[in-house]
Amino acid sequence: MSASLLDTLIVDDERLARRELRRLLEDHEVVEVVGEAANADEAEQAVREHQPDLLLLDVQMPGDSGFDLLERLDAVPHVVFVTAYDEYAIQAFEVNALDYLVKPVEPERLADAIETVRARTTGAQPQAVAAEAEAPTTLTAEEQVFVKDGDRCWFVQLADVRLFESAGNYTRLYFNGHEPLIHRSLSYLEDRLDPDQFFRASRQHILNLDWVDDVSRWSKDKLKVTLEDGTEVELSRRRSKQFCQKLRL
Amino acid sequence: MNRQHAYWLCQLGGWTLVCGISLLLVNWKAQEGWTILLNQGLSVALGVGLTHAFRGYVHRAGWLDLSLKHLAPRLVGAALVLSLSFNVLSDLPAYFGIIEVIGVEEEEYWTLHRFSLNLFGNSILMGLWLVIYFGVHLAWDYRQAEVDKWKLEAQAETARLKALKLQLNPHFFFNSLNSVRALIAEDPERAQRMVTRLARLLRSTLQVDDVKTVPLEEELSTVRTYLELEKVRFEDRLRYEIDATETALNRPVPFLLVQTLVENGIKHGVAARREGGTVTIQADLVDDVLRLQVANPGVLESEEGGVGLQNARERLQLLFGEDASLTLENTDAETVTATALLPRQSEYQRPAVEPGPRAVEGGPS
């Protein structure tokens, strides 16, 4: 049974608010509160330490906000926002708007939120196990990242990202018609992304192999890959050779 | 079509029409065509010129702002002066033989009888001009006043709703309710006190429309209630000091002014800082001017402050005049101080303080 427990981290700057959530969660046997954090720094540390499945996250905190915390994390667990009155911040979510709860939290709404998260976690491999096996953690296609571009935010499953494009210290993500920037270099991502799924095509690009539609030769020893949406990505000579070897496997 | 165009169209059209009609009434068959045209042209030019000059005088003398009672005798006088001038001026060219008189023989024309008849006709003409001109103005102003009135009312309503929402501070109220919920399990008695305080604060907030100013003592009591509620949320992170001189306590202050400043201080000096901070409230009299100061730790980003502070500033100056002020400054490297200066209100301009059934008591329990 313990394998299906939902490891949960509570992040809120007010002690009473954390206590109240903890008390409400006592009714839910599937939830195991693995820690509490009063600010973004504490939370970041707790996430690395406990690798929780679920974050109950207050948006407004002294210092860095809940959004800032999510941006700092490579892969984010499931997030349910708990907020007093900033629905406008939640409305920023364009895609897969996650559950959010308003304070004071209604027990029924909390139960719904937990049920939603439970439904999503079933089937997905427990992230904590992978973390113990190899460090640093590899980002697989099932995992989600938090992307904030100006006022808009997304939780993006890496499987949905078809192309990563270098932009200096930033990388542009292409998914579902959006192309926001994240503050990570392409090399950093290459080190973290699952190499079986994500292929470094050139200095400029990493592509998602699941999205490859067609491969053609555009010069003697260089390949051109066409993605399902029609985007064409040219491979460097060295990468073309690697790509051929990879496909033969 | 704007008002300027309408004016000129009426002037030229009106005078041409009038002069045309008057030509029809006289026997002009004896005259040559160009004499008649010249005569007609001169009359139109004179009519337009004279009334236009008069219009300039009306604007300078501010007749358009006069009440009907003051305006009416002036209009009668104006009609006489205008028609006399019109009479004399329109006869000048013929008198000096530049053009011929029309309609009658020369000797028949230069008689007192003819002059009086013309003067009478012109008086009616000028009277008509005045009635039309001032009538249009009145109608126009009335319509404009109606539009302005509605606009103002709509603006006032919007501002009132905004103010109410700002005063209610939903973020604070929902967080407080959440704290109460947690306290019910942890410390029921404290939870009860908190509910009472919340009710008290909510009640005073809802009175914001009825009450314009309150004695400082009462305002500080509301502030203490608010601070005690925030202390439940922020616990050790929030510390506060209130220091008011005896003489300052009776002076009126805009309702919820200090509260707005304290709220601001907590937002920037406590909530935004992990270690929290101390909010210091001071009130004293300097040369009979009430000085209110709210200090909190922090570094100032803009001297203007947010919307809440700008509203407070406007309200302060509406109630206490232009000499009242509300400023925000870094008093030292790590302290931001909001200072409100409230001069003593003279009796006649003091807005009525409606005590009403007030729920705020001497201080927090």
XYZ file of C-alpha atoms in Angstrom:
614
model
C 0.000 0.000 0.000
C 2.741 2.411 0.867
C 3.870 2.492 -2.756
C 0.673 4.332 -3.760
C 1.013 6.993 -1.070
C 1.020 10.553 -2.323
C 4.096 12.232 -0.855
C 3.027 15.791 -0.231
C 4.912 18.972 0.603
C 3.072 21.947 2.107
C 4.469 25.366 1.174
C 2.962 28.394 2.905
C 4.548 31.268 4.820
C 1.906 31.239 7.563
C 2.261 28.622 10.261
C -1.465 28.501 10.949
C -2.232 28.004 7.270
C 0.221 25.071 7.108
C -1.245 23.617 10.253
C -4.772 23.878 8.898
C -3.814 22.095 5.683
C -2.025 19.366 7.602
C -5.125 18.888 9.755
C -7.373 18.698 6.682
C -5.049 16.171 5.068
C -5.274 13.869 8.091
C -8.594 12.638 6.687
C -6.873 11.402 3.562
C -5.023 8.140 4.098
C -3.466 8.243 0.635
C -1.670 11.461 1.487
C 1.586 11.423 3.372
C 2.839 14.866 4.348
C 6.612 14.591 3.966
C 7.436 18.145 4.937
C 6.551 21.806 5.292
C 8.269 24.898 3.967
C 7.704 28.559 4.796
C 9.398 30.071 1.751
C 10.781 29.282 -1.694
C 14.290 28.447 -0.467
C 13.097 25.973 2.128
C 10.722 24.502 -0.408
C 13.397 24.058 -3.066
C 15.565 22.187 -0.579
C 12.637 20.054 0.612
C 11.709 19.133 -2.968
C 15.283 17.972 -3.692
C 15.348 16.047 -0.426
C 11.929 14.385 -0.463
C 11.076 14.325 -4.190
C 7.369 14.769 -3.357
C 4.570 13.756 -5.712
C 2.455 16.734 -4.811
C 3.074 20.358 -3.863
C 0.394 22.303 -2.023
C 1.697 25.735 -2.856
C 0.857 29.244 -1.692
C 1.503 31.739 -4.483
C 2.324 34.783 -2.344
C 5.269 34.365 -0.029
C 7.932 36.694 1.291
C 10.942 36.737 -1.011
C 10.416 34.527 -4.030
C 6.850 33.617 -4.954
C 5.418 30.171 -5.611
C 5.913 30.777 -9.335
C 9.571 31.616 -8.788
C 9.997 28.342 -6.915
C 8.502 26.339 -9.786
C 10.768 28.072 -12.277
C 13.786 27.072 -10.231
C 12.901 23.390 -10.303
C 13.974 21.283 -13.297
C 11.011 18.938 -13.129
C 8.003 19.902 -11.095
C 5.756 17.526 -9.167
C 1.992 17.908 -9.379
C 1.028 21.300 -8.056
C -2.176 22.440 -6.399
C -2.154 26.151 -5.648
C -3.618 27.267 -2.354
C -4.334 30.956 -2.351
C -6.333 33.516 -0.412
C -7.340 35.841 -3.188
C -5.225 35.958 -6.285
C -7.346 34.214 -8.835
C -5.785 36.456 -11.453
C -2.469 34.732 -10.870
C -4.093 31.369 -11.407
C -5.813 32.603 -14.536
C -2.366 33.025 -16.026
C -2.432 29.313 -16.774
C -3.205 28.865 -20.437
C -2.814 25.130 -20.764
C -3.809 22.323 -18.396
C -4.875 24.746 -15.708
C -4.166 22.810 -12.580
C -6.400 22.610 -9.619
C -6.280 25.400 -7.155
C -7.856 25.846 -3.765
C -8.937 29.042 -2.065
C -8.486 29.712 1.628
C -10.197 28.773 3.834
C -9.964 25.424 2.090
C -13.201 23.472 1.728
C -12.670 19.805 2.638
C -14.724 18.633 -0.370
C -12.668 20.714 -2.803
C -9.484 19.372 -1.250
C -10.762 15.812 -1.685
C -11.519 16.524 -5.364
C -8.072 17.972 -5.924
C -6.371 14.971 -4.317
C -8.497 12.617 -6.415
C -7.469 14.456 -9.610
C -3.800 14.226 -8.725
C -4.163 10.551 -7.779
C -5.744 9.815 -11.145
C -2.844 11.477 -12.901
C -0.110 9.781 -10.886
C -1.367 6.241 -11.446
C 0.738 4.735 -14.172
C 3.474 7.295 -14.012
C 6.649 5.855 -12.600
C 7.542 7.027 -9.109
C 10.078 9.734 -9.534
C 11.765 9.129 -6.199
C 13.037 5.710 -7.256
C 14.718 7.088 -10.311
C 16.352 9.739 -8.184
C 17.952 7.200 -5.893
C 19.172 5.099 -8.796
C 21.122 7.789 -10.596
C 22.032 11.353 -9.839
C 21.362 13.857 -11.250
C 17.837 12.939 -12.200
C 17.127 12.300 -15.845
C 14.140 14.169 -17.231
C 11.874 11.701 -18.984
C 9.031 12.437 -21.372
C 6.453 11.779 -18.642
C 7.759 14.555 -16.456
C 6.493 18.094 -16.530
C 8.304 21.392 -16.421
C 6.969 24.752 -15.372
C 7.271 27.471 -17.985
C 6.584 31.139 -17.369
C 6.774 33.654 -20.185
C 5.729 37.134 -19.151
C 2.250 36.837 -17.659
C 1.502 33.398 -19.050
C 2.394 30.081 -17.440
C 2.249 26.460 -18.471
C 2.855 23.085 -16.962
C 4.303 21.253 -19.949
C 4.796 17.553 -20.205
C 8.138 17.010 -21.889
C 6.455 14.516 -24.258
C 4.558 17.481 -25.751
C 7.709 19.468 -26.482
C 8.779 18.690 -30.054
C 11.739 21.026 -30.303
C 14.197 22.896 -28.071
C 15.990 25.821 -29.693
C 19.032 27.553 -28.219
C 18.802 31.297 -27.505
C 21.981 32.126 -25.580
C 21.451 31.343 -21.911
C 17.807 30.649 -22.705
C 16.054 27.928 -24.614
C 12.886 28.249 -26.666
C 10.378 25.451 -26.205
C 8.001 24.523 -29.022
C 4.776 22.853 -27.865
C 1.061 23.016 -28.720
C 1.436 26.192 -30.732
C 3.350 28.036 -28.007
C 7.015 28.906 -28.005
C 8.074 30.490 -24.712
C 11.626 30.880 -23.420
C 12.964 29.195 -20.301
C 16.036 30.241 -18.389
C 18.137 27.140 -19.096
C 20.869 26.704 -21.668
C 20.502 24.047 -24.357
C 23.630 22.252 -23.079
C 22.180 22.094 -19.575
C 19.002 20.545 -20.941
C 20.952 18.091 -23.083
C 22.660 16.794 -19.922
C 19.353 16.345 -18.135
C 16.986 15.129 -20.846
C 16.494 11.421 -21.483
C 18.869 10.663 -24.417
C 16.650 7.856 -25.701
C 13.912 10.334 -26.398
C 15.579 13.691 -26.991
C 18.249 14.035 -29.670
C 20.762 16.840 -30.007
C 20.448 17.708 -33.686
C 22.913 20.583 -33.867
C 24.351 23.438 -31.827
C 20.932 25.056 -32.191
C 18.437 22.263 -31.601
C 17.331 19.314 -29.523
C 14.423 17.423 -31.023
C 11.885 15.004 -29.612
C 12.254 11.718 -31.533
C 8.571 10.897 -31.031
C 7.690 13.888 -33.171
C 9.887 12.961 -36.159
C 7.783 12.536 -39.290
C 10.289 12.270 -42.117
C 14.040 12.177 -42.632
C 15.733 13.216 -45.873
C 19.254 13.889 -47.063
C 19.923 17.535 -47.875
C 23.591 17.211 -48.758
C 26.112 14.430 -49.173
C 26.434 13.606 -45.481
C 23.868 15.786 -43.765
C 20.310 14.892 -42.819
C 17.185 16.984 -42.587
C 14.441 15.953 -40.183
C 10.828 17.021 -40.664
C 8.672 17.090 -37.541
C 4.973 16.258 -37.509
C 3.990 19.933 -37.617
C 6.146 20.536 -40.704
C 9.120 22.135 -38.935
C 12.365 21.232 -40.681
C 15.530 20.753 -38.619
C 18.927 20.419 -40.264
C 21.402 18.060 -38.614
C 25.118 18.732 -38.522
C 27.481 16.245 -40.156
C 28.498 14.642 -36.851
C 24.890 14.500 -35.580
C 23.700 13.005 -38.865
C 26.084 10.102 -38.389
C 24.877 9.626 -34.788
C 21.281 9.810 -35.940
C 21.810 6.999 -38.484
C 23.458 4.811 -35.833
C 20.623 5.500 -33.436
C 17.959 4.537 -35.964
C 19.739 1.324 -36.860
C 19.511 0.299 -33.181
C -20.642 70.331 -37.330
C -18.983 72.129 -34.459
C -20.321 75.170 -32.669
C -18.079 77.606 -34.535
C -19.326 76.452 -37.933
C -22.939 76.541 -36.770
C -22.456 80.098 -35.540
C -21.104 81.410 -38.845
C -23.682 79.568 -40.886
C -26.491 81.095 -38.825
C -24.949 84.567 -38.960
C -24.486 84.712 -42.727
C -27.649 82.799 -43.565
C -29.769 84.748 -41.114
C -28.608 88.191 -42.170
C -28.833 87.421 -45.873
C -32.383 86.219 -45.344
C -33.383 89.257 -43.309
C -31.886 91.727 -45.737
C -33.452 89.882 -48.648
C -36.892 90.079 -47.092
C -36.526 93.777 -46.291
C -35.633 94.431 -49.948
C -38.824 92.766 -51.018
C -40.805 95.133 -48.833
C -39.488 98.319 -50.397
C -40.119 99.738 -53.827
C -36.794 99.152 -55.508
C -37.879 99.057 -59.132
C -36.435 102.492 -59.740
C -32.907 101.417 -58.829
C -30.234 99.691 -60.856
C -29.323 96.131 -59.974
C -25.781 96.793 -58.734
C -26.968 99.486 -56.290
C -29.356 97.021 -54.751
C -26.714 94.316 -54.545
C -24.231 96.723 -52.987
C -26.844 97.884 -50.525
C -27.759 94.314 -49.686
C -24.099 93.297 -49.284
C -23.362 96.250 -47.018
C -26.356 95.509 -44.820
C -25.396 91.866 -44.432
C -21.773 92.802 -43.640
C -22.904 95.420 -41.142
C -25.338 93.032 -39.452
C -22.787 90.275 -39.158
C -19.961 92.614 -38.156
C -21.957 94.455 -35.531
C -23.391 91.376 -33.851
C -20.066 89.580 -34.070
C -18.335 92.456 -32.315
C -21.104 92.392 -29.731
C -20.554 88.634 -29.280
C -16.899 89.344 -28.539
C -17.966 91.792 -25.846
C -20.444 89.250 -24.402
C -17.664 86.704 -24.036
C -15.238 89.164 -22.427
C -17.862 90.546 -20.041
C -18.965 87.050 -19.079
C -22.644 87.563 -19.920
C -23.048 83.861 -20.672
C -22.506 83.053 -17.012
C -25.135 85.522 -15.784
C -28.449 84.382 -14.370
C -31.552 85.205 -16.398
C -32.502 87.902 -13.866
C -29.256 89.782 -14.435
C -29.139 89.019 -18.112
C -32.611 90.270 -19.158
C -32.131 94.056 -18.541
C -28.726 93.896 -20.200
C -30.306 92.296 -23.252
C -32.903 95.072 -23.555
C -30.134 97.665 -23.366
C -28.066 95.720 -25.853
C -30.964 95.540 -28.301
C -31.369 99.339 -28.197
C -27.670 100.094 -28.579
C -27.280 97.552 -31.351
C -30.256 98.746 -33.350
C -29.247 102.405 -32.971
C -25.740 101.584 -34.152
C -27.123 99.547 -37.014
C -29.399 102.391 -38.035
C -26.726 105.052 -37.962
C -24.020 102.932 -39.554
C -26.257 101.624 -42.323
C -27.245 105.202 -43.248
C -23.669 106.520 -43.354
C -22.791 105.442 -46.923
C -25.969 106.992 -48.298
C -25.552 110.105 -46.148
C -22.122 110.756 -47.615
C -23.455 110.039 -51.070
C -21.416 106.911 -51.659
C -24.499 104.963 -52.594
C -28.062 105.912 -53.261
C -30.844 105.226 -50.840
C -33.233 102.677 -52.125
C -36.993 102.334 -52.074
C -37.819 106.016 -51.553
C -36.781 109.400 -52.795
C -33.813 111.126 -51.126
C -35.860 113.921 -49.501
C -38.426 111.471 -48.236
C -35.758 109.291 -46.658
C -33.997 111.790 -44.415
C -36.865 112.355 -42.017
C -37.249 111.620 -38.328
C -40.318 109.571 -39.142
C -38.382 107.244 -41.457
C -35.490 107.029 -38.931
C -37.821 106.031 -36.042
C -39.560 103.473 -38.215
C -36.228 101.893 -39.157
C -35.048 102.016 -35.532
C -38.167 100.196 -34.411
C -37.762 97.506 -37.041
C -34.075 97.075 -36.248
C -34.774 96.802 -32.511
C -37.039 93.856 -33.185
C -34.419 92.382 -35.475
C -31.633 92.746 -32.905
C -33.925 91.490 -30.140
C -34.568 88.420 -32.226
C -30.843 87.914 -32.759
C -30.220 88.139 -29.011
C -33.011 85.706 -28.185
C -31.737 83.166 -30.693
C -28.096 83.544 -29.653
C -28.650 83.281 -25.912
C -31.412 80.707 -26.351
C -29.133 78.360 -28.246
C -26.443 78.872 -25.631
C -28.802 78.080 -22.785
C -30.096 74.932 -24.481
C -26.600 73.833 -25.279
C -25.338 74.428 -21.759
C -28.329 72.661 -20.271
C -27.702 69.576 -22.357
C -23.998 69.682 -21.531
C -24.788 70.036 -17.834
C -27.048 66.977 -18.002
C -24.334 64.933 -19.693
C -21.734 66.133 -17.190
C -24.035 65.301 -14.321
C -24.492 61.722 -15.493
C -20.808 61.335 -16.176
C -19.950 62.578 -12.701
C -22.495 60.316 -11.084
C -21.161 57.313 -12.967
C -17.600 58.213 -11.983
C -18.557 58.657 -8.344
C -20.287 55.282 -8.312
C -17.301 53.517 -9.852
C -14.933 55.202 -7.410
C -17.151 54.234 -4.498
C -17.188 50.579 -5.502
C -13.443 50.563 -6.058
C -12.840 52.197 -2.697
C -15.046 49.672 -0.960
C -13.195 46.768 -2.542
C -9.855 48.316 -1.655
C -10.929 48.928 1.933
C -12.271 45.429 2.245
C -8.886 44.035 1.218
C -10.087 40.553 0.235
C -6.620 39.048 0.557
C -6.512 40.050 4.212
C -10.039 38.883 4.983
C -9.691 35.449 3.406
C -6.317 34.854 5.027
C -7.779 35.890 8.368
C -10.735 33.547 7.952
C -8.274 30.784 7.172
C -6.332 31.568 10.353
C -9.547 31.485 12.384
C -10.337 28.060 10.981
C -6.936 26.810 12.102
C -7.258 28.489 15.511
C -10.574 26.832 16.275
C -8.718 23.564 16.749
C -5.594 25.045 18.323
C -6.890 27.780 20.631
C -10.710 28.133 20.622
C -10.738 31.190 22.903
C -8.300 33.022 20.706
C -10.397 32.046 17.701
C -13.450 33.610 19.348
C -11.605 36.858 20.004
C -10.446 36.859 16.421
C -13.975 36.468 15.066
C -15.129 39.407 17.203
C -12.298 41.546 15.921
C -12.986 40.575 12.326
C -16.632 41.522 12.768
C -15.643 44.842 14.306
C -13.274 45.638 11.457
C -15.739 44.575 8.788
C -18.379 46.801 10.358
C -16.148 49.869 10.388
C -15.048 49.189 6.836
C -18.632 49.075 5.623
C -19.273 52.454 7.252
C -16.676 54.093 5.055
C -19.388 55.831 3.038
C -21.306 57.368 5.908
C -18.397 58.629 7.937
C -15.837 61.033 6.571
C -13.677 61.772 9.578
C -13.275 60.285 13.033
C -11.279 61.383 16.071
C -7.745 59.979 15.914
C -8.391 58.012 19.109
C -11.124 56.050 17.375
C -9.058 55.532 14.250
C -6.191 54.148 16.346
C -8.605 51.762 17.999
C -9.594 50.400 14.575
C -5.916 50.165 13.693
C -5.197 48.166 16.866
C -7.996 45.753 15.988
C -6.520 45.339 12.527
C -2.982 44.856 13.859
C -4.099 42.229 16.363
C -5.744 40.298 13.520
C -2.626 40.505 11.408
C -0.564 39.327 14.385
C -2.513 36.086 14.353
C -1.465 35.571 10.736
C 2.123 36.774 10.931
C 2.798 35.760 14.551
C 6.322 36.790 15.635
C 7.054 38.308 12.252
C 4.810 41.288 12.998
C 5.664 43.705 15.799
C 4.083 47.111 16.283
C 4.292 50.251 18.380
C 1.717 53.011 18.699
C 2.742 56.339 20.192
C 0.268 59.234 20.176
C 0.368 62.425 22.224
C -2.696 63.303 24.318
C -3.424 66.481 22.347
C -3.420 64.649 19.040
C -6.043 62.093 20.054
C -9.047 64.420 19.671
C -8.152 65.721 16.265
C -10.259 64.464 13.346
C -8.606 62.306 10.706
C -10.032 60.843 7.486
C -11.644 57.544 8.429
C -9.292 54.594 7.767
C -6.364 56.837 6.762
C -3.970 55.434 9.382
C -5.335 51.973 8.687
C -4.464 52.328 4.980
C -0.928 53.426 5.879
C -0.496 50.535 8.318
C -1.833 48.053 5.779
C 0.695 49.359 3.309
C 3.448 49.122 5.928
C 2.601 45.499 6.675
C 2.427 44.588 3.008
C 5.901 45.944 2.251
C 7.622 45.809 5.636
C 6.341 42.534 7.081
C 4.608 40.240 4.574
C 7.286 40.655 1.930
C 10.154 40.018 4.385
C 10.969 36.591 5.730
C 12.110 37.992 9.066
C 9.116 40.323 9.262
C 9.463 43.731 10.884
C 8.170 46.408 13.228
C 5.484 48.874 12.190
C 5.709 52.111 14.167
C 2.788 54.524 14.355
C 3.362 58.017 15.742
C 0.971 60.935 16.099
C 1.770 64.412 17.424
C 1.083 68.082 16.864
C 3.655 70.323 15.201
C 2.586 74.004 15.187
C -1.039 72.919 15.459
C -0.620 70.644 12.435
C -1.415 66.995 13.128
C 1.506 64.815 12.055
C 0.830 61.122 11.493
C 3.772 58.857 10.766
C 3.801 55.172 9.929
C 7.234 53.579 9.577
C 8.143 50.120 8.389
C 11.390 48.391 7.369
C 12.081 48.411 3.655
C 13.436 50.320 0.704
C 11.187 52.650 -1.240
C 10.585 51.850 -4.877
C 8.353 54.753 -5.857
C 7.565 57.941 -3.954
C 4.031 57.970 -5.296
C 2.987 54.730 -3.652
C 0.316 52.406 -4.963
C -3.295 53.054 -5.859
C -4.390 52.747 -2.248
C -1.995 55.457 -1.137
C -2.929 57.770 -3.991
C -6.599 57.375 -3.116
C -5.798 58.161 0.512
C -3.892 61.256 -0.586
C -6.780 62.516 -2.732
C -9.268 61.886 0.027
C -7.063 63.650 2.555
C -6.822 66.767 0.391
C -10.537 66.746 -0.375
C -11.321 66.764 3.341
C -8.488 68.894 4.710
C -7.606 71.173 1.803
C -4.545 71.592 -0.374
C -2.251 72.228 2.609
C -2.726 68.657 3.793
C -0.120 66.247 2.474
C 0.816 62.597 2.405
C 4.390 61.680 1.547
C 6.422 58.503 1.425
C 10.187 58.519 1.938
C 13.167 56.477 3.022
C 13.906 58.062 6.408
C 17.031 55.960 6.675
C 18.591 53.197 4.605
C 16.242 50.544 5.938
C 13.111 52.417 6.983
C 10.246 53.703 4.888
C 8.066 56.328 6.552
C 4.694 57.571 5.414
C 3.958 61.049 6.777
C 0.544 62.697 6.708
C 0.224 66.362 7.695
C -3.264 67.550 8.602
C -3.767 71.274 9.281
C -6.556 72.211 11.706
C -9.860 72.484 9.863
C -11.633 75.801 10.147
C -15.163 75.487 11.541
C -17.094 76.224 8.362
C -15.345 73.664 6.225
C -15.338 70.871 8.742
C -17.486 68.050 7.410
C -20.070 66.833 9.869
C -18.866 63.940 11.937
C -21.726 61.505 12.201
C -21.134 59.434 15.292
C -23.993 57.025 14.595
C -24.220 53.632 16.248
C -20.520 52.935 16.228
C -19.160 49.583 17.278
C -15.536 50.550 17.821
C -14.595 50.589 21.460
C -11.661 51.878 23.414
C -9.143 49.276 22.364
C -8.529 45.634 21.744
C -9.592 43.223 24.433
